[in-house]
Amino acid sequence: MGTSFLKRQFAKPLGTWTLVAVATFAGLCCCLFVLYLHSPIRGLPYRDSFGHGSANGWEAFDGTWEVVGGNILNNSDERGAKLVTGSRYWRNYAFSADVMLLGQNGDAGLIVRANDEEEGVDAYDGYYAGLRTMDQSLVLGRAGYGWQEFRPTPMPGGIHAFTWYHLTATVHDCSITAQAKALATGEEASIQVKDANCIPSGRIGLRSYSAGGEWRNILVHSVGRPKYGFLSHFNSLFQWASVFDTHDTAKSGVRSILTPPDLYYRNKPTDAMLPAGAADLRSTTQSIRSLRLVSQTKPVSATVRGVVTLTRPALYVQDATGGVFVAAKSASHLKLGDEIEVTGQVHLREFSTNLTDASVRLLWTGEPIIPVSVTPDQAATGAFDALLIEVQGILISKKTGPTKAVVLHLDAGDQSFEAELNPDPGSFLSQRLQDGSLLRLRGICVVNPAYTHNRVPFVLLLRSSEDIHVLAGPSWWNMRHIISLAVAALALLLIAQFFYLRVIHWRMHAVMAERERLAHEMHDTIAQSFAGIAFQLEAIRNGLPEENQAAHQQLDLAREMVQHSHEEARRSIAMLRPESLTSAGILSALSSCAHRMVEGSVVEIEATSTGDPCEIPLRVKDTFFRIGQEAIANAVRHAKPTRLSLRLEYGRSSVQLEIEDNGIGFTPDPGHPGFGILGMRKRAENIAANLDIASTPGYGTQIIVRAAIPSRRTWTIWLDQFWHRAGGGAL
């Protein structure tokens, strides 16, 4: 009873209030999900995964970023290199990290509430807190595709390169606080400002300017209220700044920013700015190309000066004459673009020179040099060994090497080469590099067998994923896509064939149903009318006097004609309604039809079947039955046989029906076949069957019809079996 009640309840249409409740609940769920995505604390607290060698979730804008020893480094002196992560909806939080500058005349620090980040100097909306060596101070400012700096705070003890500082940037509503502490000495400095028109929320990031930097122990946690009590002893240093003065230029629409950072330390070092003794370098050093002239009969030491073009996995230096590999005594915090002095033992190789057991002296920081654009064929000659070059090639494959470096295999015409890239914090390779893409690569060309493994003529050592530029994606017309397209086309063709067979199946069922209806109509009308006419004629004859012989003869003739017509009608009804065709098969249906036709005569009916019976499509069944009916009827009416043979033969991919009699036969006339033969040939053509008629006067007639059927191992039979089990019947 309870089950019936529930069924009745669920069978009722939903009421208006039920629909309103469901819609309200769905809307509430959507609102909660949106609120969760926009939550200012989702993902907090946050700790970096650099200790595991991973930088997933960080997005680079300029710079050469890499994870080394659990720290994240930018080995480039590019202006405004940024690495950003987090949620754009983070609002009130504290961002802390240990920061080290990797050169003089630059700064490095933290970005908070960052939005709309792009490549370029100050190309983002947000706040920046950092340490600057130019004026030895802690700086805090706002970037908006320009720069507005609040009053900096001098750092006690100064800012020194290759020294760790703990830096914290805290944002709460429109209050922004920066605090720095020297981990070696414990000296501190801080800045606190209030921006009335502040940026409400944004992501976090790391930024260096013209000096490179290294970061570790990154932590972000939410704050409920500003905690400034620990800054009370710095109150005399606090200078509350008003909102910086910006305005949109009426003509250009470009925001005008006061005190741009380009006013600071952006010039090339002059001789007056060099370290002591650096002005005499030109007289004590030699060019890199001249090292090829050094005699190898005894160890020779040499000093060269050049620009750092690669720091990992090896140190390469280049001047205007060539490049050299440097095996330094100790690791140095060098960056791309640094100009250095190297002194070491000279070892000549086939195409270049190595300096081993070398001592390195940093002269000054500078900009990375521009690579030389060459073709892969030129690079394969070895003339550009140890030089920074730019080449193009088509990516064939990529893999991970033993040192977890990404190895790219490329082709350029008949020339193959490889490019090697150290693990990169971005997801550039996994997301954008596809086999078949046309790439432009920048890196150090090396022909050393330690890198080439004698597989390719040269290997390109890439500095970062920024050295990979996708010029064009892979061609769509590759072998994999062509095969996929062919498979899809074949699948569509098979599906179309399946539905075509189903349509034919449904049409045949409709034809059979219509024939069944016509047979019932004829039985209920024509056949019963003939029976009534015969009864009336019999009654009339019985009512006439016996002496009226002429009338009796005419009535007997009429009654015989009616009986003959009745028999023809019954035969036509039997042909329209072959109930035994689907239940007993073709052979049984034809045998029953033949026995009905020869009932009362001496004609012997013989029916045999050979081969393994299999499922025959309904169209073939119906056609065989109609041709067999016509052949049996022709034999009974015209051939006067005493024996009629019916044979059905099953083959592996075909079925054959043979009707043979021992009647009087006839002479076939190909030019003027009879109406019955034309009908049989037309039916055979409709199912692509072969019809053969052989007859000789006095020796009987043989009619053979052969049709192809699907193999039982083909997909159509499996589909038919599934359809049959599902209740749809079989073809």
XYZ file of C-alpha atoms in Angstrom:
731
model
C 0.000 0.000 0.000
C 2.809 2.383 0.878
C 4.554 1.659 -2.422
C 1.389 2.345 -4.400
C 0.933 5.636 -2.548
C 4.493 6.720 -3.384
C 4.018 5.764 -7.038
C 0.858 7.834 -7.208
C 2.589 10.777 -5.571
C 5.555 10.689 -7.915
C 3.283 10.187 -10.915
C 1.596 13.492 -10.185
C 3.019 16.572 -11.919
C 5.131 18.833 -9.748
C 3.231 21.696 -8.229
C 4.151 25.348 -8.602
C 5.502 25.615 -5.048
C 7.631 22.519 -5.543
C 9.160 23.991 -8.681
C 9.792 27.277 -6.885
C 11.478 25.434 -4.001
C 13.677 23.415 -6.359
C 14.640 26.513 -8.354
C 15.397 28.420 -5.139
C 17.567 25.603 -3.827
C 19.464 25.377 -7.145
C 19.978 29.140 -7.196
C 21.199 29.079 -3.588
C 23.697 26.325 -4.453
C 24.978 28.351 -7.412
C 25.329 31.463 -5.237
C 27.226 29.523 -2.583
C 29.557 28.088 -5.220
C 30.230 31.539 -6.681
C 30.831 32.923 -3.194
C 33.282 30.111 -2.544
C 35.189 30.892 -5.751
C 35.291 34.596 -4.802
C 36.189 33.950 -1.175
C 39.030 36.202 0.043
C 40.459 33.369 2.169
C 40.193 30.443 -0.275
C 43.633 28.867 -0.548
C 44.985 30.524 2.598
C 47.277 29.908 4.351
C 49.619 29.289 1.430
C 53.115 27.786 1.441
C 55.317 27.345 -1.595
C 56.271 23.928 -2.988
C 59.788 24.931 -3.998
C 61.219 22.551 -1.429
C 59.802 19.688 -3.506
C 61.375 21.044 -6.684
C 58.001 22.213 -8.036
C 56.616 25.636 -8.907
C 53.137 24.610 -10.018
C 50.643 27.446 -10.050
C 53.225 30.218 -10.580
C 53.084 32.289 -13.759
C 56.221 34.001 -15.096
C 56.337 37.414 -16.769
C 59.885 37.929 -18.089
C 62.963 36.689 -16.284
C 64.664 33.294 -16.187
C 63.064 31.542 -13.212
C 64.130 28.154 -11.899
C 63.909 26.103 -8.706
C 67.309 25.263 -7.203
C 67.840 23.607 -3.832
C 64.342 24.417 -2.590
C 64.650 28.114 -3.534
C 63.282 30.036 -6.515
C 65.801 32.098 -8.513
C 65.654 34.685 -11.239
C 69.030 34.642 -12.970
C 68.235 37.567 -15.223
C 68.887 41.287 -14.948
C 65.715 42.080 -16.873
C 63.738 45.066 -15.677
C 60.557 44.146 -13.907
C 60.736 40.327 -14.044
C 57.709 38.905 -12.161
C 56.502 35.500 -10.936
C 52.858 35.545 -9.780
C 50.447 33.131 -8.100
C 47.417 33.068 -5.792
C 43.831 34.264 -6.055
C 42.676 37.623 -7.393
C 40.139 37.700 -4.544
C 42.662 37.601 -1.681
C 42.021 40.770 0.296
C 43.605 41.113 3.737
C 46.740 39.036 4.169
C 50.421 39.034 5.152
C 53.004 37.876 2.606
C 56.479 36.980 3.931
C 59.617 35.458 2.407
C 63.400 35.424 2.690
C 64.928 37.518 -0.114
C 68.474 37.718 -1.493
C 69.679 40.113 -4.190
C 71.991 38.554 -6.767
C 73.736 41.718 -7.861
C 74.374 45.400 -7.234
C 72.405 48.347 -8.596
C 69.029 46.650 -8.433
C 66.197 45.623 -6.160
C 64.150 42.537 -5.309
C 61.035 42.015 -3.222
C 57.368 41.077 -2.970
C 54.197 42.048 -4.848
C 50.792 42.162 -3.129
C 47.273 42.667 -4.518
C 48.459 42.204 -8.101
C 46.003 42.382 -11.020
C 46.210 42.565 -14.846
C 49.821 41.344 -14.987
C 51.688 41.609 -18.276
C 55.299 41.501 -19.424
C 57.177 44.753 -18.909
C 58.381 47.167 -16.246
C 55.626 47.845 -13.679
C 53.106 46.276 -16.090
C 50.550 45.353 -13.421
C 48.213 46.913 -10.864
C 49.383 46.284 -7.319
C 51.814 47.178 -4.534
C 55.498 46.346 -4.322
C 57.725 46.121 -1.238
C 61.423 45.504 -1.846
C 65.058 46.031 -0.926
C 67.133 48.404 -3.085
C 70.924 48.633 -3.171
C 70.987 52.008 -4.956
C 70.031 53.980 -1.849
C 70.361 51.131 0.706
C 66.694 51.339 1.648
C 63.393 49.524 2.014
C 60.977 50.747 -0.654
C 57.197 50.586 -0.965
C 55.160 51.795 -3.918
C 52.184 51.268 -6.170
C 52.388 50.079 -9.768
C 49.679 50.790 -12.314
C 51.498 50.433 -15.631
C 53.678 53.150 -14.154
C 55.218 53.720 -10.750
C 54.432 55.836 -7.687
C 56.868 55.347 -4.818
C 56.123 56.242 -1.220
C 58.955 57.682 0.846
C 61.632 54.955 1.266
C 63.104 53.977 4.654
C 66.887 53.575 5.048
C 67.934 50.106 6.129
C 70.297 50.101 9.124
C 73.543 48.497 7.999
C 72.599 48.951 4.340
C 71.413 46.500 1.677
C 74.037 44.023 0.486
C 73.960 41.562 -2.388
C 74.120 37.824 -1.595
C 72.744 38.446 1.909
C 69.469 37.040 3.197
C 66.748 39.391 4.450
C 63.301 38.480 5.779
C 60.711 40.677 4.083
C 57.014 40.957 5.016
C 54.280 42.873 3.175
C 50.919 43.201 4.969
C 47.722 44.605 3.451
C 44.561 45.270 5.444
C 41.829 47.347 3.843
C 43.715 50.448 2.628
C 46.683 50.081 4.994
C 49.897 48.724 3.496
C 52.891 47.812 5.630
C 56.378 46.582 4.689
C 58.986 45.281 7.132
C 62.513 44.017 6.446
C 64.973 42.282 8.777
C 68.590 41.313 8.096
C 68.863 37.676 9.155
C 72.610 37.968 9.832
C 72.496 41.094 12.057
C 68.858 41.370 13.145
C 68.603 44.995 11.978
C 65.097 46.040 10.904
C 63.274 48.708 8.934
C 59.616 49.243 8.115
C 57.194 51.433 6.156
C 53.482 51.972 6.761
C 51.209 53.913 4.409
C 47.506 54.414 3.868
C 46.121 54.645 0.337
C 42.633 56.154 0.341
C 41.934 54.883 -3.182
C 43.555 51.509 -2.632
C 43.456 48.346 -4.722
C 40.987 46.109 -2.819
C 42.363 42.628 -3.624
C 44.776 40.688 -5.780
C 47.418 38.016 -6.131
C 50.953 37.771 -4.768
C 54.195 37.771 -6.681
C 57.988 37.928 -6.678
C 59.765 40.729 -8.517
C 63.328 41.737 -9.268
C 64.663 44.737 -11.110
C 68.019 44.850 -12.909
C 69.752 42.593 -10.368
C 68.039 39.210 -10.158
C 67.046 37.611 -6.890
C 66.467 34.481 -4.857
C 63.515 33.702 -2.565
C 62.673 31.005 -0.008
C 60.248 30.213 2.849
C 57.267 31.855 1.155
C 54.197 32.066 3.425
C 50.841 33.848 3.010
C 48.177 33.965 5.730
C 45.036 36.027 6.209
C 44.863 38.861 8.748
C 41.761 40.134 10.502
C 43.063 43.515 11.566
C 46.321 45.450 11.155
C 48.909 44.664 13.786
C 51.122 47.698 14.041
C 52.056 47.489 17.727
C 55.415 45.921 16.938
C 56.266 49.012 14.881
C 55.842 51.509 17.706
C 59.576 52.191 18.053
C 59.662 53.187 14.361
C 56.878 55.775 14.643
C 59.311 58.592 14.097
C 60.155 57.105 10.710
C 56.549 56.682 9.528
C 55.528 59.152 6.878
C 51.865 58.781 5.974
C 51.621 59.351 2.270
C 48.621 60.655 0.467
C 47.233 59.036 -2.595
C 49.649 59.499 -5.474
C 48.704 62.038 -8.063
C 47.519 60.391 -11.258
C 45.401 61.707 -14.053
C 44.318 60.530 -17.455
C 45.798 62.611 -20.202
C 42.928 63.944 -22.249
C 44.597 63.551 -25.594
C 46.414 60.238 -25.315
C 44.447 58.485 -22.602
C 47.768 57.365 -21.017
C 48.119 57.569 -17.238
C 50.805 60.044 -16.149
C 52.903 58.748 -13.233
C 55.179 60.842 -11.031
C 58.765 59.855 -10.231
C 59.247 56.954 -12.679
C 61.786 54.361 -11.574
C 63.826 54.895 -14.720
C 65.411 57.840 -12.836
C 67.308 55.291 -10.710
C 70.436 53.313 -11.587
C 69.451 52.564 -15.180
C 72.695 53.637 -16.923
C 75.587 51.506 -18.171
C 78.567 51.541 -15.739
C 81.338 53.907 -16.682
C 85.039 53.494 -15.910
C 84.553 55.711 -12.872
C 81.964 53.303 -11.515
C 84.119 50.148 -11.972
C 85.836 48.406 -9.058
C 89.393 49.292 -8.303
C 91.728 48.068 -11.033
C 88.898 47.323 -13.463
C 89.962 50.173 -15.764
C 93.168 48.275 -16.545
C 91.414 45.077 -17.596
C 91.878 45.732 -21.285
C 95.630 45.517 -20.831
C 95.586 42.297 -18.737
C 92.925 40.190 -20.508
C 92.763 38.572 -23.925
C 89.969 37.778 -26.297
C 88.281 34.387 -26.179
C 89.162 33.679 -29.809
C 92.858 34.188 -29.071
C 92.766 31.212 -26.681
C 92.794 28.957 -29.776
C 96.392 30.110 -30.388
C 97.628 28.918 -26.995
C 100.243 26.160 -27.129
C 99.250 22.879 -25.480
C 102.762 21.628 -24.805
C 102.460 22.811 -21.208
C 99.634 24.052 -18.953
C 98.735 27.617 -19.798
C 96.693 30.023 -17.706
C 94.732 32.819 -19.318
C 92.388 35.636 -18.310
C 89.391 36.666 -20.348
C 86.543 39.069 -19.850
C 83.024 38.516 -21.113
C 79.300 38.465 -20.493
C 77.548 35.545 -18.777
C 75.275 33.819 -21.304
C 74.384 30.706 -19.270
C 74.627 29.753 -15.604
C 72.959 26.327 -15.488
C 73.715 23.509 -16.127
C 77.103 25.016 -16.934
C 78.699 28.457 -16.963
C 79.309 29.970 -20.387
C 80.897 33.346 -21.089
C 80.945 35.204 -24.391
C 82.719 38.244 -25.762
C 82.750 39.860 -29.204
C 85.048 37.128 -30.580
C 83.555 33.892 -29.268
C 82.332 31.844 -26.327
C 83.988 29.692 -23.692
C 82.918 27.069 -21.164
C 84.064 27.875 -17.603
C 84.544 25.279 -14.867
C 84.770 27.528 -11.809
C 86.445 26.563 -8.530
C 83.382 27.551 -6.535
C 79.806 28.391 -7.353
C 79.075 32.086 -7.690
C 75.772 33.925 -7.703
C 75.989 35.042 -11.296
C 73.177 36.172 -13.529
C 72.677 36.437 -17.232
C 74.225 39.672 -18.463
C 76.835 39.947 -15.694
C 80.219 41.027 -17.001
C 82.930 38.978 -15.352
C 86.666 38.340 -15.407
C 87.713 34.676 -15.597
C 91.186 33.253 -14.988
C 91.790 29.559 -15.523
C 93.638 26.736 -17.274
C 93.139 26.614 -21.042
C 92.001 23.341 -22.624
C 91.405 23.282 -26.351
C 88.568 21.257 -27.845
C 87.792 20.531 -31.477
C 85.655 23.632 -32.023
C 85.960 25.686 -28.804
C 87.930 26.271 -25.629
C 87.376 25.380 -21.966
C 88.680 27.223 -18.931
C 89.029 24.838 -15.989
C 89.935 25.370 -12.349
C 88.861 28.954 -12.967
C 88.395 31.848 -10.608
C 85.570 34.269 -11.405
C 85.431 37.948 -10.560
C 82.223 39.957 -10.973
C 82.893 43.329 -12.599
C 79.397 44.772 -12.951
C 75.845 43.798 -13.839
C 74.486 44.408 -17.290
C 71.869 43.406 -19.809
C 71.797 39.942 -21.466
C 73.311 39.970 -24.933
C 71.324 39.432 -28.127
C 71.694 35.986 -29.753
C 73.035 35.475 -33.260
C 70.424 34.188 -35.701
C 71.767 31.190 -37.659
C 70.409 28.183 -39.504
C 70.694 24.649 -38.058
C 73.049 23.735 -40.907
C 75.380 26.564 -39.882
C 75.220 25.551 -36.219
C 76.030 21.939 -37.162
C 79.418 23.018 -38.561
C 80.701 23.799 -35.043
C 81.578 27.388 -35.920
C 79.141 28.666 -33.272
C 80.142 26.344 -30.435
C 79.695 27.976 -26.988
C 77.907 30.980 -28.525
C 74.387 32.248 -27.839
C 72.423 31.615 -31.026
C 68.845 31.618 -32.291
C 67.554 28.829 -34.588
C 64.236 27.511 -35.837
C 63.019 23.930 -36.048
C 59.970 21.678 -35.993
C 59.384 19.836 -32.730
C 59.414 16.077 -33.299
C 59.207 14.870 -29.702
C 59.997 15.827 -26.112
C 61.079 13.755 -23.154
C 62.575 14.068 -19.686
C 66.281 13.323 -19.344
C 68.112 11.600 -16.476
C 68.622 14.943 -14.698
C 64.891 15.796 -15.053
C 65.804 18.252 -17.790
C 63.386 18.508 -20.704
C 64.960 17.363 -23.970
C 63.382 18.544 -27.228
C 64.148 16.749 -30.476
C 63.759 19.006 -33.518
C 64.155 18.843 -37.285
C 64.910 21.597 -39.779
C 64.849 20.118 -43.255
C 67.488 17.385 -43.364
C 69.162 18.618 -40.170
C 68.231 17.261 -36.726
C 69.260 18.729 -33.376
C 68.211 18.773 -29.724
C 67.465 21.439 -27.145
C 67.829 20.911 -23.407
C 65.974 22.887 -20.750
C 66.364 22.633 -16.978
C 63.119 22.051 -14.999
C 61.085 25.225 -15.334
C 58.603 26.582 -12.743
C 55.999 27.356 -15.391
C 53.713 24.905 -17.142
C 54.702 26.216 -20.564
C 55.931 22.937 -21.977
C 53.017 20.777 -20.865
C 50.382 23.266 -22.007
C 51.678 24.805 -25.236
C 54.347 22.638 -26.838
C 52.880 20.125 -29.262
C 54.676 17.773 -31.595
C 54.860 19.286 -35.059
C 55.009 22.910 -33.831
C 57.419 25.337 -35.478
C 59.657 26.759 -32.717
C 62.222 29.529 -32.488
C 64.828 28.703 -29.837
C 67.525 30.755 -28.156
C 70.371 29.107 -26.283
C 74.012 28.132 -26.121
C 75.152 25.979 -29.022
C 77.349 23.072 -27.861
C 78.922 20.307 -29.933
C 80.427 18.527 -26.929
C 79.741 14.746 -27.121
C 78.815 14.869 -23.427
C 75.624 16.642 -24.553
C 75.165 15.373 -28.118
C 75.946 11.697 -27.291
C 76.917 11.460 -30.981
C 73.220 11.361 -31.912
C 72.932 14.903 -33.254
C 75.545 17.417 -34.462
C 74.747 20.000 -31.777
C 72.585 20.649 -28.717
C 71.040 23.951 -27.700
C 71.214 24.669 -23.951
C 68.178 26.812 -23.147
C 68.185 29.272 -20.273
C 64.431 29.172 -19.519
C 61.107 28.516 -21.183
C 61.156 32.159 -22.286
C 63.774 31.070 -24.835
C 61.099 29.005 -26.621
C 58.741 30.831 -28.971
C 55.982 28.991 -30.816
C 55.831 30.390 -34.331
C 53.156 28.015 -35.652
C 51.184 25.115 -34.277
C 51.374 21.603 -35.695
C 49.778 20.953 -39.065
C 46.336 19.439 -38.726
C 46.975 17.075 -41.633
C 49.249 14.672 -39.842
C 49.089 10.903 -39.846
C 47.356 10.676 -36.472
C 44.570 13.051 -37.477
C 44.141 11.362 -40.854
C 43.802 7.969 -39.165
C 41.369 9.437 -36.643
C 39.347 10.984 -39.468
C 39.301 7.672 -41.359
C 38.170 5.804 -38.243
C 35.449 8.387 -37.605
C 34.284 8.195 -41.224
C 34.207 4.389 -41.040
C 32.237 4.548 -37.797
C 29.744 6.960 -39.364
C 29.456 4.700 -42.404
C 28.763 1.676 -40.221
C 26.199 3.614 -38.203
C 24.541 4.810 -41.420
C 24.480 1.248 -42.735
C 22.958 0.011 -39.496
C 20.178 2.597 -39.599
C 19.649 1.900 -43.312
C 19.119 -1.777 -42.517
C 16.778 -0.868 -39.704
C 14.724 1.340 -42.050
C 14.476 -1.508 -44.548
C 13.483 -3.822 -41.708
C 10.734 -1.453 -40.552
C 9.506 -0.992 -44.123
C 9.270 -4.739 -44.690
C 7.333 -5.120 -41.468
C 4.973 -2.382 -42.657
C 4.537 -4.164 -46.003
C 3.829 -7.465 -44.257
C 1.352 -5.788 -41.940
C -0.430 -4.218 -44.919
C -0.566 -7.560 -46.731
C -1.994 -9.168 -43.614
C -4.671 -6.487 -43.475
C -5.536 -6.925 -47.162
C -5.732 -10.717 -46.713
C -8.199 -10.289 -43.857
C -10.224 -7.791 -45.899
C -10.362 -10.146 -48.896
C -11.303 -13.067 -46.674
C -14.101 -11.113 -45.053
C -15.455 -9.680 -48.344
C -14.593 -11.443 -51.599
C -14.273 -15.002 -50.241
C -17.501 -14.733 -48.256
C -19.249 -13.184 -51.257
C -18.219 -16.104 -53.447
C -19.555 -18.523 -50.830
C -22.860 -16.631 -50.733
C -23.176 -16.575 -54.520
C -22.543 -20.315 -54.676
C -25.213 -20.916 -52.036
C -27.732 -18.769 -53.905
C -27.005 -20.509 -57.225
C -27.451 -23.890 -55.527
C -30.783 -22.738 -54.085
C -31.990 -21.475 -57.486
C -31.023 -24.750 -59.156
C -32.880 -26.773 -56.544
C -35.985 -24.662 -57.074
C -36.187 -25.168 -60.860
C -38.139 -28.064 -62.390
C -36.076 -31.049 -63.471
C -37.289 -30.847 -67.060
C -35.590 -27.430 -67.486
C -32.231 -28.967 -68.395
C -30.842 -25.894 -70.127
C -31.253 -23.784 -67.010
C -29.784 -26.559 -64.881
C -26.671 -26.680 -67.099
C -26.202 -22.912 -66.998
C -26.546 -22.855 -63.217
C -24.047 -25.734 -62.841
C -21.570 -23.860 -65.057
C -22.033 -20.690 -63.045
C -21.610 -22.593 -59.783
C -18.336 -24.171 -61.039
C -17.036 -20.745 -62.095
C -17.894 -19.382 -58.669
C -16.136 -22.286 -56.961
C -13.074 -21.798 -59.199
C -13.010 -18.072 -58.389
C -13.391 -18.926 -54.701
C -10.363 -21.201 -54.905
C -8.341 -18.471 -56.680
C -9.337 -15.992 -54.009
C -8.263 -18.410 -51.279
C -4.938 -18.914 -53.080
C -4.404 -15.147 -53.340
C -5.244 -14.725 -49.654
C -2.737 -17.463 -48.783
C -0.057 -15.666 -50.844
C -0.779 -12.333 -49.127
C -0.771 -13.862 -45.650
C 2.123 -16.326 -45.264
C 1.789 -16.797 -41.468
C 4.284 -19.683 -41.562
C 7.042 -17.589 -43.199
C 8.411 -16.176 -39.957
C 7.463 -19.067 -37.711
C 8.480 -22.168 -39.745
C 10.913 -20.701 -42.319
C 10.986 -20.386 -46.107
C 11.078 -24.099 -46.941
C 8.136 -25.012 -44.684
C 6.083 -22.078 -45.985
C 6.722 -23.031 -49.631
C 5.972 -26.706 -48.912
C 2.640 -25.787 -47.317
C 1.823 -23.514 -50.250
C 2.637 -26.305 -52.771
C 0.504 -28.847 -50.928
C -2.443 -26.449 -50.966
C -2.018 -25.854 -54.701
C -1.829 -29.566 -55.659
C -4.414 -30.729 -53.138
C -6.461 -33.570 -54.653
C -3.920 -34.327 -57.413
C -1.188 -36.971 -57.801
C 1.709 -34.450 -57.724
C 4.410 -35.499 -55.247
C 6.053 -32.708 -53.203
C 9.669 -33.158 -52.009
C 11.287 -30.522 -49.714
C 14.969 -30.758 -48.588
C 17.473 -28.435 -46.867
C 21.320 -28.596 -46.820
C 24.002 -26.673 -44.962
C 23.971 -24.991 -41.534
C 20.775 -22.980 -41.131
C 21.369 -19.309 -40.325
C 19.300 -16.198 -39.850
C 18.104 -14.787 -43.197
C 17.092 -11.122 -43.544
C 13.371 -10.556 -43.860
C 13.676 -9.008 -47.349
C 15.429 -12.137 -48.634
C 12.850 -14.377 -46.973
C 9.947 -12.518 -48.525
C 11.537 -12.397 -51.973
C 12.397 -16.118 -51.944
C 8.846 -16.933 -50.846
C 7.278 -14.821 -53.631
C 9.570 -16.277 -56.311
C 8.912 -19.785 -54.990
C 5.133 -19.210 -55.020
C 5.274 -18.004 -58.608
C 7.434 -20.952 -59.689
C 5.140 -23.505 -57.977
C 2.016 -21.884 -59.441
C 3.521 -21.876 -62.963
C 4.475 -25.547 -62.628
C 1.028 -26.574 -61.370
C -0.877 -24.544 -64.013
C 1.230 -25.122 -67.119
C 3.810 -27.945 -66.713
C 1.510 -30.813 -65.610
C 4.214 -32.361 -63.379
C 4.040 -35.521 -61.274
C 6.918 -34.498 -59.000
C 7.862 -31.114 -57.577
C 11.205 -30.695 -55.756
C 11.984 -27.817 -53.342
C 15.610 -27.443 -52.113
C 17.090 -24.743 -49.814
C 20.896 -24.628 -49.504
C 22.700 -22.556 -46.826
C 26.235 -21.400 -47.597
C 28.791 -19.403 -45.576
C 27.778 -16.107 -47.134
C 24.797 -16.959 -49.371
C 21.524 -18.872 -49.510
C 20.097 -20.643 -52.584
C 16.530 -21.761 -53.385
C 15.898 -24.319 -56.136
C 12.438 -25.300 -57.519
C 12.443 -28.178 -60.028
C 9.605 -30.092 -61.713
C 9.407 -32.986 -64.193
C 6.728 -31.383 -66.325
C 6.492 -30.731 -70.037
C 8.959 -27.818 -69.897
C 9.148 -24.916 -72.341
C 11.535 -23.081 -74.602
C 12.797 -19.885 -72.870
C 12.493 -16.763 -75.004
C 14.897 -14.060 -73.718
C 13.280 -11.442 -75.914
C 9.707 -12.026 -74.776
C 9.609 -13.558 -71.338
C 6.297 -14.138 -69.663
C 4.790 -11.827 -67.083
C 5.524 -14.305 -64.273
C 9.201 -14.580 -65.230
C 9.508 -10.794 -65.441
C 8.053 -10.530 -61.954
C 10.483 -13.087 -60.556
C 13.484 -11.314 -62.154
C 12.319 -7.954 -60.796
C 12.011 -9.344 -57.299
C 15.488 -10.907 -57.528
C 17.027 -7.602 -58.672
C 15.528 -5.784 -55.690
C 17.683 -7.859 -53.305
C 20.712 -8.119 -55.652
C 20.077 -11.867 -56.149
C 20.857 -14.049 -59.181
C 17.938 -15.829 -60.908
C 18.652 -18.715 -63.306
C 15.873 -20.491 -65.290
C 16.711 -23.716 -67.143
C 14.019 -25.588 -69.100
C 13.918 -28.060 -71.974
C 10.681 -29.242 -73.610
C 9.834 -32.697 -72.285
C 12.401 -32.585 -69.467
C 10.931 -30.193 -66.955
C 12.008 -26.840 -65.568
C 14.593 -25.763 -62.955
C 14.524 -22.322 -61.300
C 17.463 -21.298 -59.037
C 17.664 -18.046 -57.062
C 20.819 -17.199 -55.061
C 21.269 -14.256 -52.671
C 24.145 -13.083 -50.455
C 23.599 -12.854 -46.718
C 25.844 -11.212 -44.049
C 28.425 -13.407 -42.387
C 27.532 -14.339 -38.847
C 30.809 -12.820 -37.656
C 30.082 -9.346 -39.049
C 29.043 -6.451 -36.872
C 25.538 -6.389 -38.330
C 24.726 -9.831 -36.954
C 25.889 -8.783 -33.491
C 23.742 -5.665 -33.726
C 20.810 -7.731 -34.954
C 21.207 -10.115 -32.038
C 21.286 -7.205 -29.611
C 18.216 -5.699 -31.286
C 16.441 -9.045 -31.153
C 17.171 -9.458 -27.436
C 15.936 -5.919 -26.856
C 12.614 -6.794 -28.470
C 13.101 -5.223 -31.890
C 13.205 -8.453 -33.870
C 15.884 -9.552 -36.350
C 16.421 -8.673 -39.952
